[in-house]
Amino acid sequence: MATLRERVTAPAHLDFPEPVGGLTFRPATMGDLPAVHGIALESAAVDEPHAHPSTEDFVHRLSTEGLDPERDTVVGIDADGHVHAYAIVIPVPTRDTAARILLGGSVRPTYRGQGIGRRVLAWQTVRARQHLAGLDLDLPGAVDLTAPQGSSALALAARAGLHPVRTWVDMQVVLDGDERAAERDSLPALSDGLVLRAATGDDIEPMRAAKNDAFRDHWGSQPMVEADWRGYLTAEKSRLDLSRVVVDEQGDVLAFTVVESDPGAFAARGRSFGYIHWVGVVRRARGRGLAPLVVRATLDALRDAGLSAASLEVDAENPSGAVALYERLGFVGGSATITTSMAL
């Protein structure tokens, strides 16, 4: 296989999108975050009503290692300077098995249907090609866009040549009055030398090592760099106290959960909840029942904290049987998001 630089064509220079729908375009700044967050909330109300994007999500994306806000973001503004559209092109920092570029963004619902999303997405795909064309790597390249099932963004993606490759299912278990609460005392005993406990700040780096090992064979996953991982686990909505780890005698993390809880998102879901962002077991510890153990311990922690539900998102095609595991623990599938991709 030739390198990406040899395979992928892209212009040396890329202008911002031409004006459309009464909007002109410029790079995004941190000062645009309140407006961008507002667009995301309005869009979620239409496309994914149970979701509630947080400002932290956008801060984290803009802080991704290797992202250049001047070249990798745009906002669409009207004649009065108000933002009505935004887009971001995120080069995944690590490239062990593939080079992936993630596309994100939205158009305010009242501004849709004027060709804004189509023009912005065309700009994003060219910018993504520029990233890939600059890599002297003999690896597969991909441009990915993930959006709620049935949303207009997926129609735009299809028109731009991105095709569905993965389905992610939102699953929830209600903890209020949950009869499984009685099972908390019957968690199976751990092998000698293993300890199940709440995560702490000292576990952040060992948890990253565990995450990178556990997800190495998961679709689309690349190792996370330290800065990005720490950004997730030290964010305001991160709840290490509700996250759980299983550690061995050497202090290595063998299994873990990462929990977030954002009170601002409770109303959209109709109840208080904790979001289990990651569940992982390192490959050398698989087959020992650690995944159900660490998830059950996490549900106990959420219940004890007074939260009425737990949610997570799972790859519908996960080869490890994750969907069946969560169903056995009481989770019920709901809405879905779709990842579309263009292979390069």
mmCIF file of C-alpha atoms in Angstrom:
data_model
loop_
_atom_site.group_PDB
_atom_site.id
_atom_site.type_symbol
_atom_site.label_atom_id
_atom_site.label_comp_id
_atom_site.label_asym_id
_atom_site.label_seq_id
_atom_site.Cartn_x
_atom_site.Cartn_y
_atom_site.Cartn_z
ATOM 1 C CA MET A 1 0.000 0.000 0.000
ATOM 2 C CA ALA A 2 1.263 3.507 -0.816
ATOM 3 C CA THR A 3 1.480 6.137 1.895
ATOM 4 C CA LEU A 4 -1.426 8.465 2.557
ATOM 5 C CA ARG A 5 0.602 11.337 1.105
ATOM 6 C CA GLU A 6 0.867 9.361 -2.117
ATOM 7 C CA ARG A 7 -2.748 8.153 -2.159
ATOM 8 C CA VAL A 8 -4.758 11.160 -1.037
ATOM 9 C CA THR A 9 -5.101 14.287 -3.145
ATOM 10 C CA ALA A 10 -5.876 17.640 -1.559
ATOM 11 C CA PRO A 11 -5.295 21.284 -2.465
ATOM 12 C CA ALA A 12 -2.413 23.084 -0.802
ATOM 13 C CA HIS A 13 -4.695 25.999 0.107
ATOM 14 C CA LEU A 14 -8.286 25.930 1.330
ATOM 15 C CA ASP A 15 -10.472 28.997 1.653
ATOM 16 C CA PHE A 16 -13.360 29.096 4.082
ATOM 17 C CA PRO A 17 -16.794 28.299 2.644
ATOM 18 C CA GLU A 18 -18.342 30.869 0.348
ATOM 19 C CA PRO A 19 -21.268 32.834 1.861
ATOM 20 C CA VAL A 20 -24.590 30.999 1.779
ATOM 21 C CA GLY A 21 -27.982 31.406 3.439
ATOM 22 C CA GLY A 22 -27.081 34.885 4.667
ATOM 23 C CA LEU A 23 -23.999 33.598 6.514
ATOM 24 C CA THR A 24 -20.297 34.273 6.083
ATOM 25 C CA PHE A 25 -17.594 32.101 7.621
ATOM 26 C CA ARG A 26 -14.553 32.542 9.826
ATOM 27 C CA PRO A 27 -12.554 30.401 12.278
ATOM 28 C CA ALA A 28 -14.150 29.671 15.636
ATOM 29 C CA THR A 29 -12.740 31.085 18.861
ATOM 30 C CA MET A 30 -13.294 30.284 22.504
ATOM 31 C CA GLY A 31 -15.495 33.373 22.607
ATOM 32 C CA ASP A 32 -17.933 31.588 20.284
ATOM 33 C CA LEU A 33 -18.507 28.731 22.733
ATOM 34 C CA PRO A 34 -21.754 30.064 24.247
ATOM 35 C CA ALA A 35 -23.281 30.531 20.780
ATOM 36 C CA VAL A 36 -21.993 27.172 19.537
ATOM 37 C CA HIS A 37 -23.362 25.483 22.650
ATOM 38 C CA GLY A 38 -26.722 27.121 22.026
ATOM 39 C CA ILE A 39 -26.824 25.769 18.466
ATOM 40 C CA ALA A 40 -25.926 22.302 19.735
ATOM 41 C CA LEU A 41 -28.756 22.412 22.282
ATOM 42 C CA GLU A 42 -31.303 23.569 19.687
ATOM 43 C CA SER A 43 -30.113 20.868 17.286
ATOM 44 C CA ALA A 44 -30.256 18.157 19.943
ATOM 45 C CA ALA A 45 -33.846 19.114 20.751
ATOM 46 C CA VAL A 46 -34.721 18.318 17.130
ATOM 47 C CA ASP A 47 -32.349 15.465 16.282
ATOM 48 C CA GLU A 48 -31.715 13.705 19.622
ATOM 49 C CA PRO A 49 -34.149 14.924 22.302
ATOM 50 C CA HIS A 50 -32.667 12.918 25.193
ATOM 51 C CA ALA A 51 -29.202 14.408 24.612
ATOM 52 C CA HIS A 52 -27.830 17.569 26.194
ATOM 53 C CA PRO A 53 -24.375 18.593 24.909
ATOM 54 C CA SER A 54 -22.243 20.429 27.462
ATOM 55 C CA THR A 55 -19.891 23.360 26.981
ATOM 56 C CA GLU A 56 -17.131 21.106 28.295
ATOM 57 C CA ASP A 57 -17.600 18.841 25.296
ATOM 58 C CA PHE A 58 -16.675 21.695 22.963
ATOM 59 C CA VAL A 59 -13.783 22.904 25.095
ATOM 60 C CA HIS A 60 -12.399 19.390 25.000
ATOM 61 C CA ARG A 61 -12.725 19.110 21.218
ATOM 62 C CA LEU A 62 -11.054 22.475 20.655
ATOM 63 C CA SER A 63 -8.229 21.318 22.938
ATOM 64 C CA THR A 64 -7.594 18.062 21.058
ATOM 65 C CA GLU A 65 -3.874 17.550 20.579
ATOM 66 C CA GLY A 66 -2.903 18.476 17.019
ATOM 67 C CA LEU A 67 -6.050 20.489 16.237
ATOM 68 C CA ASP A 68 -5.492 23.980 14.812
ATOM 69 C CA PRO A 69 -8.614 26.103 15.511
ATOM 70 C CA GLU A 70 -7.587 28.614 12.843
ATOM 71 C CA ARG A 71 -7.681 25.948 10.122
ATOM 72 C CA ASP A 72 -9.860 23.172 11.567
ATOM 73 C CA THR A 73 -12.961 25.107 12.668
ATOM 74 C CA VAL A 74 -15.491 27.447 11.090
ATOM 75 C CA VAL A 75 -18.537 29.321 12.303
ATOM 76 C CA GLY A 76 -21.231 30.835 10.093
ATOM 77 C CA ILE A 77 -22.282 34.331 11.151
ATOM 78 C CA ASP A 78 -25.056 36.644 9.989
ATOM 79 C CA ALA A 79 -24.717 40.351 9.198
ATOM 80 C CA ASP A 80 -25.027 41.187 12.900
ATOM 81 C CA GLY A 81 -22.281 38.759 13.897
ATOM 82 C CA HIS A 82 -24.561 36.121 15.395
ATOM 83 C CA VAL A 83 -23.397 32.512 14.997
ATOM 84 C CA HIS A 84 -25.863 30.108 13.346
ATOM 85 C CA ALA A 85 -23.612 27.246 12.217
ATOM 86 C CA TYR A 86 -20.353 25.649 13.296
ATOM 87 C CA ALA A 87 -18.048 22.872 12.139
ATOM 88 C CA ILE A 88 -14.882 21.209 13.363
ATOM 89 C CA VAL A 89 -12.390 18.821 11.768
ATOM 90 C CA ILE A 90 -10.567 16.698 14.365
ATOM 91 C CA PRO A 91 -7.472 14.668 13.424
ATOM 92 C CA VAL A 92 -7.258 11.745 15.868
ATOM 93 C CA PRO A 93 -3.799 12.263 17.439
ATOM 94 C CA THR A 94 -2.695 8.613 17.464
ATOM 95 C CA ARG A 95 -2.457 6.449 14.376
ATOM 96 C CA ASP A 96 -1.517 2.908 15.331
ATOM 97 C CA THR A 97 -3.732 1.054 12.871
ATOM 98 C CA ALA A 98 -5.431 3.845 10.913
ATOM 99 C CA ALA A 99 -5.466 7.595 10.415
ATOM 100 C CA ARG A 100 -8.923 8.897 11.267
ATOM 101 C CA ILE A 101 -10.395 12.360 10.888
ATOM 102 C CA LEU A 102 -13.600 13.125 12.784
ATOM 103 C CA LEU A 103 -16.115 15.676 11.524
ATOM 104 C CA GLY A 104 -18.554 17.497 13.782
ATOM 105 C CA GLY A 105 -20.879 20.451 13.597
ATOM 106 C CA SER A 106 -24.439 21.631 13.156
ATOM 107 C CA VAL A 107 -26.663 24.298 11.658
ATOM 108 C CA ARG A 108 -29.263 26.051 13.776
ATOM 109 C CA PRO A 109 -32.588 24.325 12.924
ATOM 110 C CA THR A 110 -34.222 27.573 11.802
ATOM 111 C CA TYR A 111 -31.404 28.068 9.279
ATOM 112 C CA ARG A 112 -31.540 24.600 7.749
ATOM 113 C CA GLY A 113 -32.654 23.903 4.195
ATOM 114 C CA GLN A 114 -30.603 26.740 2.656
ATOM 115 C CA GLY A 115 -27.524 24.760 1.619
ATOM 116 C CA ILE A 116 -25.453 25.804 4.642
ATOM 117 C CA GLY A 117 -24.781 22.293 5.939
ATOM 118 C CA ARG A 118 -23.905 21.014 2.469
ATOM 119 C CA ARG A 119 -21.384 23.783 1.883
ATOM 120 C CA VAL A 120 -19.800 23.438 5.300
ATOM 121 C CA LEU A 121 -19.514 19.654 4.977
ATOM 122 C CA ALA A 122 -17.841 20.038 1.574
ATOM 123 C CA TRP A 123 -15.263 22.303 3.252
ATOM 124 C CA GLN A 124 -14.776 19.784 6.073
ATOM 125 C CA THR A 125 -14.108 16.871 3.742
ATOM 126 C CA VAL A 126 -11.474 18.827 1.836
ATOM 127 C CA ARG A 127 -9.832 19.909 5.102
ATOM 128 C CA ALA A 128 -9.873 16.276 6.240
ATOM 129 C CA ARG A 129 -8.162 15.246 3.001
ATOM 130 C CA GLN A 130 -5.498 17.880 3.651
ATOM 131 C CA HIS A 131 -4.756 16.288 7.017
ATOM 132 C CA LEU A 132 -4.468 12.809 5.510
ATOM 133 C CA ALA A 133 -2.446 13.983 2.515
ATOM 134 C CA GLY A 134 0.186 15.329 4.882
ATOM 135 C CA LEU A 135 0.941 11.916 6.425
ATOM 136 C CA ASP A 136 3.808 9.720 5.297
ATOM 137 C CA LEU A 137 2.094 6.657 6.736
ATOM 138 C CA ASP A 138 1.264 3.378 5.059
ATOM 139 C CA LEU A 139 -2.075 3.054 6.864
ATOM 140 C CA PRO A 140 -5.762 3.087 6.003
ATOM 141 C CA GLY A 141 -7.257 6.554 6.151
ATOM 142 C CA ALA A 142 -10.844 7.409 7.033
ATOM 143 C CA VAL A 143 -13.058 10.453 7.418
ATOM 144 C CA ASP A 144 -15.866 9.813 9.932
ATOM 145 C CA LEU A 145 -19.072 11.653 10.761
ATOM 146 C CA THR A 146 -21.415 10.433 13.512
ATOM 147 C CA ALA A 147 -24.980 11.710 13.845
ATOM 148 C CA PRO A 148 -28.358 10.630 15.254
ATOM 149 C CA GLN A 149 -30.253 8.047 13.254
ATOM 150 C CA GLY A 150 -32.714 9.752 10.906
ATOM 151 C CA SER A 151 -31.087 13.179 11.184
ATOM 152 C CA SER A 152 -30.523 15.501 8.237
ATOM 153 C CA ALA A 153 -26.774 15.281 8.887
ATOM 154 C CA LEU A 154 -26.790 11.659 7.734
ATOM 155 C CA ALA A 155 -28.494 12.631 4.485
ATOM 156 C CA LEU A 156 -25.795 15.249 3.918
ATOM 157 C CA ALA A 157 -23.096 12.691 4.728
ATOM 158 C CA ALA A 158 -24.486 10.243 2.177
ATOM 159 C CA ARG A 159 -24.520 12.967 -0.463
ATOM 160 C CA ALA A 160 -20.871 13.740 0.367
ATOM 161 C CA GLY A 161 -19.798 10.115 -0.077
ATOM 162 C CA LEU A 162 -19.743 8.955 3.546
ATOM 163 C CA HIS A 163 -21.494 5.634 4.088
ATOM 164 C CA PRO A 164 -22.862 3.998 7.276
ATOM 165 C CA VAL A 165 -20.339 1.694 8.935
ATOM 166 C CA ARG A 166 -21.383 1.470 12.592
ATOM 167 C CA THR A 167 -24.444 1.806 14.824
ATOM 168 C CA TRP A 168 -24.196 2.946 18.445
ATOM 169 C CA VAL A 169 -27.139 2.210 20.731
ATOM 170 C CA ASP A 170 -28.059 4.347 23.725
ATOM 171 C CA MET A 171 -28.890 2.023 26.624
ATOM 172 C CA GLN A 172 -30.361 2.902 30.003
ATOM 173 C CA VAL A 173 -31.158 1.114 33.234
ATOM 174 C CA VAL A 174 -33.513 2.730 35.764
ATOM 175 C CA LEU A 175 -32.223 2.357 39.303
ATOM 176 C CA ASP A 176 -35.221 3.723 41.223
ATOM 177 C CA GLY A 177 -36.947 0.777 42.885
ATOM 178 C CA ASP A 178 -34.580 -1.601 41.104
ATOM 179 C CA GLU A 179 -34.919 -5.058 42.615
ATOM 180 C CA ARG A 180 -31.326 -5.771 41.609
ATOM 181 C CA ALA A 181 -30.262 -3.431 44.421
ATOM 182 C CA ALA A 182 -30.491 -6.443 46.690
ATOM 183 C CA GLU A 183 -27.716 -8.101 44.708
ATOM 184 C CA ARG A 184 -25.047 -5.612 45.772
ATOM 185 C CA ASP A 185 -23.954 -7.873 48.646
ATOM 186 C CA SER A 186 -23.626 -10.862 46.344
ATOM 187 C CA LEU A 187 -20.906 -9.538 44.090
ATOM 188 C CA PRO A 188 -18.536 -12.432 43.435
ATOM 189 C CA ALA A 189 -15.324 -12.557 45.414
ATOM 190 C CA LEU A 190 -12.197 -11.403 43.626
ATOM 191 C CA SER A 191 -9.118 -13.515 43.166
ATOM 192 C CA ASP A 192 -6.358 -13.082 45.719
ATOM 193 C CA GLY A 193 -4.501 -9.829 45.225
ATOM 194 C CA LEU A 194 -7.255 -8.061 43.265
ATOM 195 C CA VAL A 195 -9.072 -5.054 44.713
ATOM 196 C CA LEU A 196 -12.295 -3.410 43.526
ATOM 197 C CA ARG A 197 -12.608 0.232 44.591
ATOM 198 C CA ALA A 198 -13.536 3.752 43.534
ATOM 199 C CA ALA A 199 -11.170 5.420 41.110
ATOM 200 C CA THR A 200 -8.980 8.310 42.269
ATOM 201 C CA GLY A 201 -6.837 10.924 40.587
ATOM 202 C CA ASP A 202 -3.831 8.655 41.004
ATOM 203 C CA ASP A 203 -5.542 6.111 38.753
ATOM 204 C CA ILE A 204 -5.927 8.406 35.741
ATOM 205 C CA GLU A 205 -2.749 7.338 33.966
ATOM 206 C CA PRO A 206 -3.086 3.602 34.842
ATOM 207 C CA MET A 207 -6.673 3.796 33.584
ATOM 208 C CA ARG A 208 -5.444 5.279 30.301
ATOM 209 C CA ALA A 209 -3.032 2.374 29.884
ATOM 210 C CA ALA A 210 -5.892 -0.024 30.567
ATOM 211 C CA LYS A 211 -8.206 1.786 28.169
ATOM 212 C CA ASN A 212 -5.670 1.731 25.364
ATOM 213 C CA ASP A 213 -5.118 -2.002 25.848
ATOM 214 C CA ALA A 214 -8.771 -2.927 26.315
ATOM 215 C CA PHE A 215 -9.966 -1.000 23.258
ATOM 216 C CA ARG A 216 -7.146 -2.004 20.916
ATOM 217 C CA ASP A 217 -9.410 -4.479 19.129
ATOM 218 C CA HIS A 218 -12.528 -2.260 19.161
ATOM 219 C CA TRP A 219 -13.736 -0.792 15.896
ATOM 220 C CA GLY A 220 -12.334 2.652 15.124
ATOM 221 C CA SER A 221 -10.434 2.948 18.400
ATOM 222 C CA GLN A 222 -6.938 4.406 18.553
ATOM 223 C CA PRO A 223 -4.847 4.886 21.716
ATOM 224 C CA MET A 224 -5.636 8.059 23.648
ATOM 225 C CA VAL A 225 -2.865 10.515 24.382
ATOM 226 C CA GLU A 226 -2.312 11.642 27.959
ATOM 227 C CA ALA A 227 -3.580 15.203 27.550
ATOM 228 C CA ASP A 228 -6.881 14.191 25.949
ATOM 229 C CA TRP A 229 -7.534 11.413 28.472
ATOM 230 C CA ARG A 230 -6.737 13.646 31.434
ATOM 231 C CA GLY A 231 -9.035 16.289 29.967
ATOM 232 C CA TYR A 232 -11.943 13.842 30.064
ATOM 233 C CA LEU A 233 -11.251 12.553 33.567
ATOM 234 C CA THR A 234 -10.662 15.947 35.178
ATOM 235 C CA ALA A 235 -13.623 17.718 33.553
ATOM 236 C CA GLU A 236 -16.287 19.174 35.832
ATOM 237 C CA LYS A 237 -18.810 16.479 34.921
ATOM 238 C CA SER A 238 -16.307 13.649 35.463
ATOM 239 C CA ARG A 239 -17.134 11.533 38.527
ATOM 240 C CA LEU A 240 -14.110 9.503 39.507
ATOM 241 C CA ASP A 241 -15.809 8.874 42.839
ATOM 242 C CA LEU A 242 -18.525 6.928 40.995
ATOM 243 C CA SER A 243 -16.121 5.263 38.575
ATOM 244 C CA ARG A 244 -14.714 1.873 39.563
ATOM 245 C CA VAL A 245 -11.425 0.069 39.022
ATOM 246 C CA VAL A 246 -10.141 -3.433 39.660
ATOM 247 C CA VAL A 247 -6.411 -3.318 40.397
ATOM 248 C CA ASP A 248 -3.877 -6.080 40.922
ATOM 249 C CA GLU A 249 -1.058 -6.316 43.474
ATOM 250 C CA GLN A 250 1.218 -4.221 41.253
ATOM 251 C CA GLY A 251 -1.358 -1.435 41.057
ATOM 252 C CA ASP A 252 -2.151 -2.117 37.417
ATOM 253 C CA VAL A 253 -5.761 -1.456 36.409
ATOM 254 C CA LEU A 254 -7.321 -4.627 35.002
ATOM 255 C CA ALA A 255 -10.908 -3.407 34.633
ATOM 256 C CA PHE A 256 -12.514 0.003 34.904
ATOM 257 C CA THR A 257 -15.504 2.233 34.316
ATOM 258 C CA VAL A 258 -15.430 5.970 33.691
ATOM 259 C CA VAL A 259 -18.544 7.816 34.855
ATOM 260 C CA GLU A 260 -19.746 11.310 34.042
ATOM 261 C CA SER A 261 -22.764 13.099 35.481
ATOM 262 C CA ASP A 262 -23.989 16.455 34.211
ATOM 263 C CA PRO A 263 -26.983 17.871 36.131
ATOM 264 C CA GLY A 264 -27.671 20.121 33.164
ATOM 265 C CA ALA A 265 -28.543 17.026 31.133
ATOM 266 C CA PHE A 266 -31.043 15.539 33.603
ATOM 267 C CA ALA A 267 -34.107 17.319 32.225
ATOM 268 C CA ALA A 268 -33.499 16.083 28.662
ATOM 269 C CA ARG A 269 -33.472 12.466 29.856
ATOM 270 C CA GLY A 270 -36.284 13.029 32.320
ATOM 271 C CA ARG A 271 -34.355 11.872 35.389
ATOM 272 C CA SER A 272 -31.002 12.182 37.140
ATOM 273 C CA PHE A 273 -28.421 9.790 35.761
ATOM 274 C CA GLY A 274 -24.789 8.878 35.434
ATOM 275 C CA TYR A 275 -23.295 8.270 32.010
ATOM 276 C CA ILE A 276 -20.847 5.360 31.849
ATOM 277 C CA HIS A 277 -18.508 6.675 29.192
ATOM 278 C CA TRP A 278 -16.136 3.700 29.103
ATOM 279 C CA VAL A 279 -16.131 0.128 30.354
ATOM 280 C CA GLY A 280 -12.979 -1.860 29.750
ATOM 281 C CA VAL A 281 -11.081 -4.990 30.713
ATOM 282 C CA VAL A 282 -7.453 -5.438 29.660
ATOM 283 C CA ARG A 283 -6.960 -8.343 27.332
ATOM 284 C CA ARG A 284 -4.895 -10.466 29.736
ATOM 285 C CA ALA A 285 -7.710 -10.323 32.308
ATOM 286 C CA ARG A 286 -10.621 -11.202 30.052
ATOM 287 C CA GLY A 287 -12.750 -14.229 30.757
ATOM 288 C CA ARG A 288 -12.619 -13.727 34.538
ATOM 289 C CA GLY A 289 -15.985 -11.996 34.969
ATOM 290 C CA LEU A 290 -14.497 -8.574 35.647
ATOM 291 C CA ALA A 291 -16.702 -6.661 33.194
ATOM 292 C CA PRO A 292 -20.051 -7.488 34.852
ATOM 293 C CA LEU A 293 -18.445 -7.085 38.259
ATOM 294 C CA VAL A 294 -17.136 -3.584 37.630
ATOM 295 C CA VAL A 295 -20.381 -2.466 35.954
ATOM 296 C CA ARG A 296 -22.525 -3.818 38.809
ATOM 297 C CA ALA A 297 -20.284 -2.052 41.317
ATOM 298 C CA THR A 298 -20.691 1.156 39.331
ATOM 299 C CA LEU A 299 -24.486 0.821 39.321
ATOM 300 C CA ASP A 300 -24.374 0.381 43.098
ATOM 301 C CA ALA A 301 -22.318 3.575 43.370
ATOM 302 C CA LEU A 302 -24.751 5.517 41.182
ATOM 303 C CA ARG A 303 -27.703 4.240 43.185
ATOM 304 C CA ASP A 304 -26.008 5.156 46.481
ATOM 305 C CA ALA A 305 -25.334 8.652 45.112
ATOM 306 C CA GLY A 306 -29.067 9.136 44.611
ATOM 307 C CA LEU A 307 -29.012 9.010 40.815
ATOM 308 C CA SER A 308 -32.060 7.354 39.318
ATOM 309 C CA ALA A 309 -30.566 5.854 36.162
ATOM 310 C CA ALA A 310 -27.405 4.870 34.344
ATOM 311 C CA SER A 311 -26.848 5.242 30.628
ATOM 312 C CA LEU A 312 -24.153 4.240 28.188
ATOM 313 C CA GLU A 313 -23.580 3.908 24.471
ATOM 314 C CA VAL A 314 -22.549 0.601 22.947
ATOM 315 C CA ASP A 315 -21.393 -0.562 19.551
ATOM 316 C CA ALA A 316 -24.255 -2.718 18.263
ATOM 317 C CA GLU A 317 -21.700 -4.969 16.561
ATOM 318 C CA ASN A 318 -19.311 -5.234 19.498
ATOM 319 C CA PRO A 319 -17.729 -8.694 19.160
ATOM 320 C CA SER A 320 -17.224 -9.113 22.916
ATOM 321 C CA GLY A 321 -20.954 -9.505 23.582
ATOM 322 C CA ALA A 322 -21.274 -6.157 25.350
ATOM 323 C CA VAL A 323 -24.907 -5.645 24.328
ATOM 324 C CA ALA A 324 -25.938 -8.973 25.870
ATOM 325 C CA LEU A 325 -23.944 -8.181 29.030
ATOM 326 C CA TYR A 326 -25.703 -4.856 29.524
ATOM 327 C CA GLU A 327 -29.100 -6.396 28.837
ATOM 328 C CA ARG A 328 -28.452 -8.982 31.579
ATOM 329 C CA LEU A 329 -27.729 -6.097 33.941
ATOM 330 C CA GLY A 330 -31.083 -4.492 33.123
ATOM 331 C CA PHE A 331 -30.111 -1.975 30.431
ATOM 332 C CA VAL A 332 -32.660 -1.378 27.683
ATOM 333 C CA GLY A 333 -31.757 -0.124 24.219
ATOM 334 C CA GLY A 334 -33.173 3.135 22.916
ATOM 335 C CA SER A 335 -32.193 5.563 20.199
ATOM 336 C CA ALA A 336 -29.143 5.118 18.000
ATOM 337 C CA THR A 337 -26.439 7.173 16.363
ATOM 338 C CA ILE A 338 -24.758 6.179 13.119
ATOM 339 C CA THR A 339 -21.126 6.561 12.135
ATOM 340 C CA THR A 340 -20.637 7.200 8.450
ATOM 341 C CA SER A 341 -17.221 6.983 6.878
ATOM 342 C CA MET A 342 -15.233 7.634 3.733
ATOM 343 C CA ALA A 343 -12.230 5.348 3.263
ATOM 344 C CA LEU A 344 -9.154 6.924 1.684
#
